JSON list of C-alpha atoms in Angstrom, two decimals:
[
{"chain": "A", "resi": 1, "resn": "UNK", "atom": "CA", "xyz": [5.67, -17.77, -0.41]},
{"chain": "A", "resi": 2, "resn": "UNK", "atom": "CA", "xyz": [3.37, -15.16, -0.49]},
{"chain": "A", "resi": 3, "resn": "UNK", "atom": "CA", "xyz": [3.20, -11.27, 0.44]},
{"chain": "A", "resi": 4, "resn": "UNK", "atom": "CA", "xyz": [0.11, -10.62, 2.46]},
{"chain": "A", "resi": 5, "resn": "UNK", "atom": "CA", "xyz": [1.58, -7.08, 4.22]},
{"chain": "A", "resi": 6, "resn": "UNK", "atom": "CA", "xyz": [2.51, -3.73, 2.48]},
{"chain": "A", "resi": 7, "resn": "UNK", "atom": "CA", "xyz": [0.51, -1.87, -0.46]},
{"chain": "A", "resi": 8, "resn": "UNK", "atom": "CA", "xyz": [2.47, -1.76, -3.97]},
{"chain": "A", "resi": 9, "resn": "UNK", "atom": "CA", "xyz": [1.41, 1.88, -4.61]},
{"chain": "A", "resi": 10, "resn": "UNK", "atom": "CA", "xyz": [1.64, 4.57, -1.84]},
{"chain": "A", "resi": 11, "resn": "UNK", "atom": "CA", "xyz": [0.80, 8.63, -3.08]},
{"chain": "A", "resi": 12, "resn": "UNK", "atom": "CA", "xyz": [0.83, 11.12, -0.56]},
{"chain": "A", "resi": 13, "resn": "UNK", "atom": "CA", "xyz": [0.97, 14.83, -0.60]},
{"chain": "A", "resi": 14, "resn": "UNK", "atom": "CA", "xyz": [3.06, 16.37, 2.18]},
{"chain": "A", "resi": 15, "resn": "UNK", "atom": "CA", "xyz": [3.68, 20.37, 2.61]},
{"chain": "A", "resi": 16, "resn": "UNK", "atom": "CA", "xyz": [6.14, 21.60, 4.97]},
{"chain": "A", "resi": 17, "resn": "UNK", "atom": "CA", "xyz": [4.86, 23.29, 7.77]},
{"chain": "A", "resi": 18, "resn": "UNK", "atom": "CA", "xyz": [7.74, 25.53, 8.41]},
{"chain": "A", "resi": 19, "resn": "UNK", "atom": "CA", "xyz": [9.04, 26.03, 5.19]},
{"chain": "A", "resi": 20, "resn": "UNK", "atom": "CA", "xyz": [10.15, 29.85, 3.92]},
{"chain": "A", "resi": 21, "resn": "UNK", "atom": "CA", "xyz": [11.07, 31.19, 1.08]},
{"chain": "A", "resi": 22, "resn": "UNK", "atom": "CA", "xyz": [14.20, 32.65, 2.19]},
{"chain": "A", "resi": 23, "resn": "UNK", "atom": "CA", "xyz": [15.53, 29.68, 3.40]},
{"chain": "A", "resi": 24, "resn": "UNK", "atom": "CA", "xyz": [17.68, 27.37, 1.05]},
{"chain": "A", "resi": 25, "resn": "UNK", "atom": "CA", "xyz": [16.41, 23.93, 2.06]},
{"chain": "A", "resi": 26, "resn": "UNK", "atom": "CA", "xyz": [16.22, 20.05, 0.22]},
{"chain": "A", "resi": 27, "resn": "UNK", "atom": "CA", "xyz": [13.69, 17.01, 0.77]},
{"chain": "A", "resi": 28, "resn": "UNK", "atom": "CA", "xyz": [13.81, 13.55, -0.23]},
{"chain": "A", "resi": 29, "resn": "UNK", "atom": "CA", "xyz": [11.83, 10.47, 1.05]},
{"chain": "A", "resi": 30, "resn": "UNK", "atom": "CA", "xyz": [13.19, 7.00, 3.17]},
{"chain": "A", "resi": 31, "resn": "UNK", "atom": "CA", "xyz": [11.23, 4.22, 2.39]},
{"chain": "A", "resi": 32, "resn": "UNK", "atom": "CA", "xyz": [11.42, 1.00, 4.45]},
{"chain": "A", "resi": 33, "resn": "UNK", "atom": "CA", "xyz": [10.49, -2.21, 1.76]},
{"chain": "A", "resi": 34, "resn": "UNK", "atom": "CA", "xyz": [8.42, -5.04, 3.02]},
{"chain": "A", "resi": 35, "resn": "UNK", "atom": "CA", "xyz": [10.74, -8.09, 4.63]},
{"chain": "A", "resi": 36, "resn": "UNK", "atom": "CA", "xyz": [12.27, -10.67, 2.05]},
{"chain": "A", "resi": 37, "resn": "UNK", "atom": "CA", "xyz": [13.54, -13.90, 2.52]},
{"chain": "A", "resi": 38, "resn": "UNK", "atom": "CA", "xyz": [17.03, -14.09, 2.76]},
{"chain": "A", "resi": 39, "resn": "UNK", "atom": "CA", "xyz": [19.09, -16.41, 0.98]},
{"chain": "A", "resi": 40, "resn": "UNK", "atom": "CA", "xyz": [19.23, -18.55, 4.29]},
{"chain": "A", "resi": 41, "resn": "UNK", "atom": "CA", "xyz": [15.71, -19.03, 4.10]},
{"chain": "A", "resi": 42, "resn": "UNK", "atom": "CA", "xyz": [15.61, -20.07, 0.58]},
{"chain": "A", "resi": 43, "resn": "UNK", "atom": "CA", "xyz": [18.39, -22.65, 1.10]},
{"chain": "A", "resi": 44, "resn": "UNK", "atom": "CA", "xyz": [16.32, -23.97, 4.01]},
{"chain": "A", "resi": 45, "resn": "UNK", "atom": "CA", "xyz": [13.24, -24.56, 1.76]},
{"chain": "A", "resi": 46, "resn": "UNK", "atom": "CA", "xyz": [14.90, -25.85, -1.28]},
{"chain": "A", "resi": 47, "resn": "UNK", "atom": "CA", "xyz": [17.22, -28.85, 0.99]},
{"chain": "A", "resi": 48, "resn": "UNK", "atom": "CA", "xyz": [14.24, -28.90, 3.51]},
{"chain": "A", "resi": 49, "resn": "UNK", "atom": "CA", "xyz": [16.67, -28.38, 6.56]},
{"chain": "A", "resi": 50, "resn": "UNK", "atom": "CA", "xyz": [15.65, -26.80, 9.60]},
{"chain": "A", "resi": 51, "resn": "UNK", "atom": "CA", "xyz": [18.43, -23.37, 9.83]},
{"chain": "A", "resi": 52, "resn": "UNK", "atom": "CA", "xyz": [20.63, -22.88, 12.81]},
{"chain": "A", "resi": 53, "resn": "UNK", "atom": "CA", "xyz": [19.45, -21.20, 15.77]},
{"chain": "A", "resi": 54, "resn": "UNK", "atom": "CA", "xyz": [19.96, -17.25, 15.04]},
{"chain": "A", "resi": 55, "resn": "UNK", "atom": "CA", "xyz": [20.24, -17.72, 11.59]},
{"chain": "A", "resi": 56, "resn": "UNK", "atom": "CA", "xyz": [18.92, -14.86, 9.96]},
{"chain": "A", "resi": 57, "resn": "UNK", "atom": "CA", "xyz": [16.17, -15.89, 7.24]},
{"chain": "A", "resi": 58, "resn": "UNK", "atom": "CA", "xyz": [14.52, -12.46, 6.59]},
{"chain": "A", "resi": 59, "resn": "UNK", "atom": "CA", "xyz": [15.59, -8.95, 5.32]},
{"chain": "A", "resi": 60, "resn": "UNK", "atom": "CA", "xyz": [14.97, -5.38, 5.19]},
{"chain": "A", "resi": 61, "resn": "UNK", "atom": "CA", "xyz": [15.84, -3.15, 2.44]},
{"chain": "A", "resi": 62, "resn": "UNK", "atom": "CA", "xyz": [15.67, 0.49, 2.59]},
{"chain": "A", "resi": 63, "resn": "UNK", "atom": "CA", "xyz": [15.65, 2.96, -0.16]},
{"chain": "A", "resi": 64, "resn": "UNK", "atom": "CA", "xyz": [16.24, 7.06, -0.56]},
{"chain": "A", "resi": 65, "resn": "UNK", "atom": "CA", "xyz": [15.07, 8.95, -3.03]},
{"chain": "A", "resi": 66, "resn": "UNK", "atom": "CA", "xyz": [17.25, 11.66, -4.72]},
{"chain": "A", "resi": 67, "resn": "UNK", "atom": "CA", "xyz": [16.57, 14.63, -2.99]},
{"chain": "A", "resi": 68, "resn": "UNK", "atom": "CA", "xyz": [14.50, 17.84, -4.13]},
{"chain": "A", "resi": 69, "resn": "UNK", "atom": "CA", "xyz": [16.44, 21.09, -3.22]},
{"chain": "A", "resi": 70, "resn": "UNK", "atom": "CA", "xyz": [15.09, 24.52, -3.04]},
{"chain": "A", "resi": 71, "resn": "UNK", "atom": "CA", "xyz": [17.10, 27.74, -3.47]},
{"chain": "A", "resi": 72, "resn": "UNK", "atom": "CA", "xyz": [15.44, 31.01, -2.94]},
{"chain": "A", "resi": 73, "resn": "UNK", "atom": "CA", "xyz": [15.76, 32.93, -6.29]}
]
């Protein structure tokens, strides 16, 4: 198998358009990984069956990071 979609690296600068320094506030990023075979699909491959019909063969991890807070000093 091979991964042909995604990028391995992604940078990005993002400023918050409404942000104020009064305001207590906290930021963190959701990230949505590329789709992975499931187990199901790697069964299927190594035994050479065809799955069942609604078998699910792919997956979709998501991650958080740990948030950033702000407190106004």
């Amino acid at each position: 198998m091979s991964n042909s979609i995604g990028d391995p690296e992604l940078i990005a600068v993002w400023r918050d358009p409404q942000f104020d320094v009064r305001q207590r506030a906290f930021y963190y990023a959701r990230v949505i990984e590329i789709p992975t075979p499931r187990w199901t699909a790697h069964d299927a491959r190594r035994f050479g069956i065809k799955p069942l019909p609604g078998t699910t063969m792919k997956f979709q991890e998501r991650a958080y990071t740990s948030p950033i807070w702000y407190s106004p000093s």
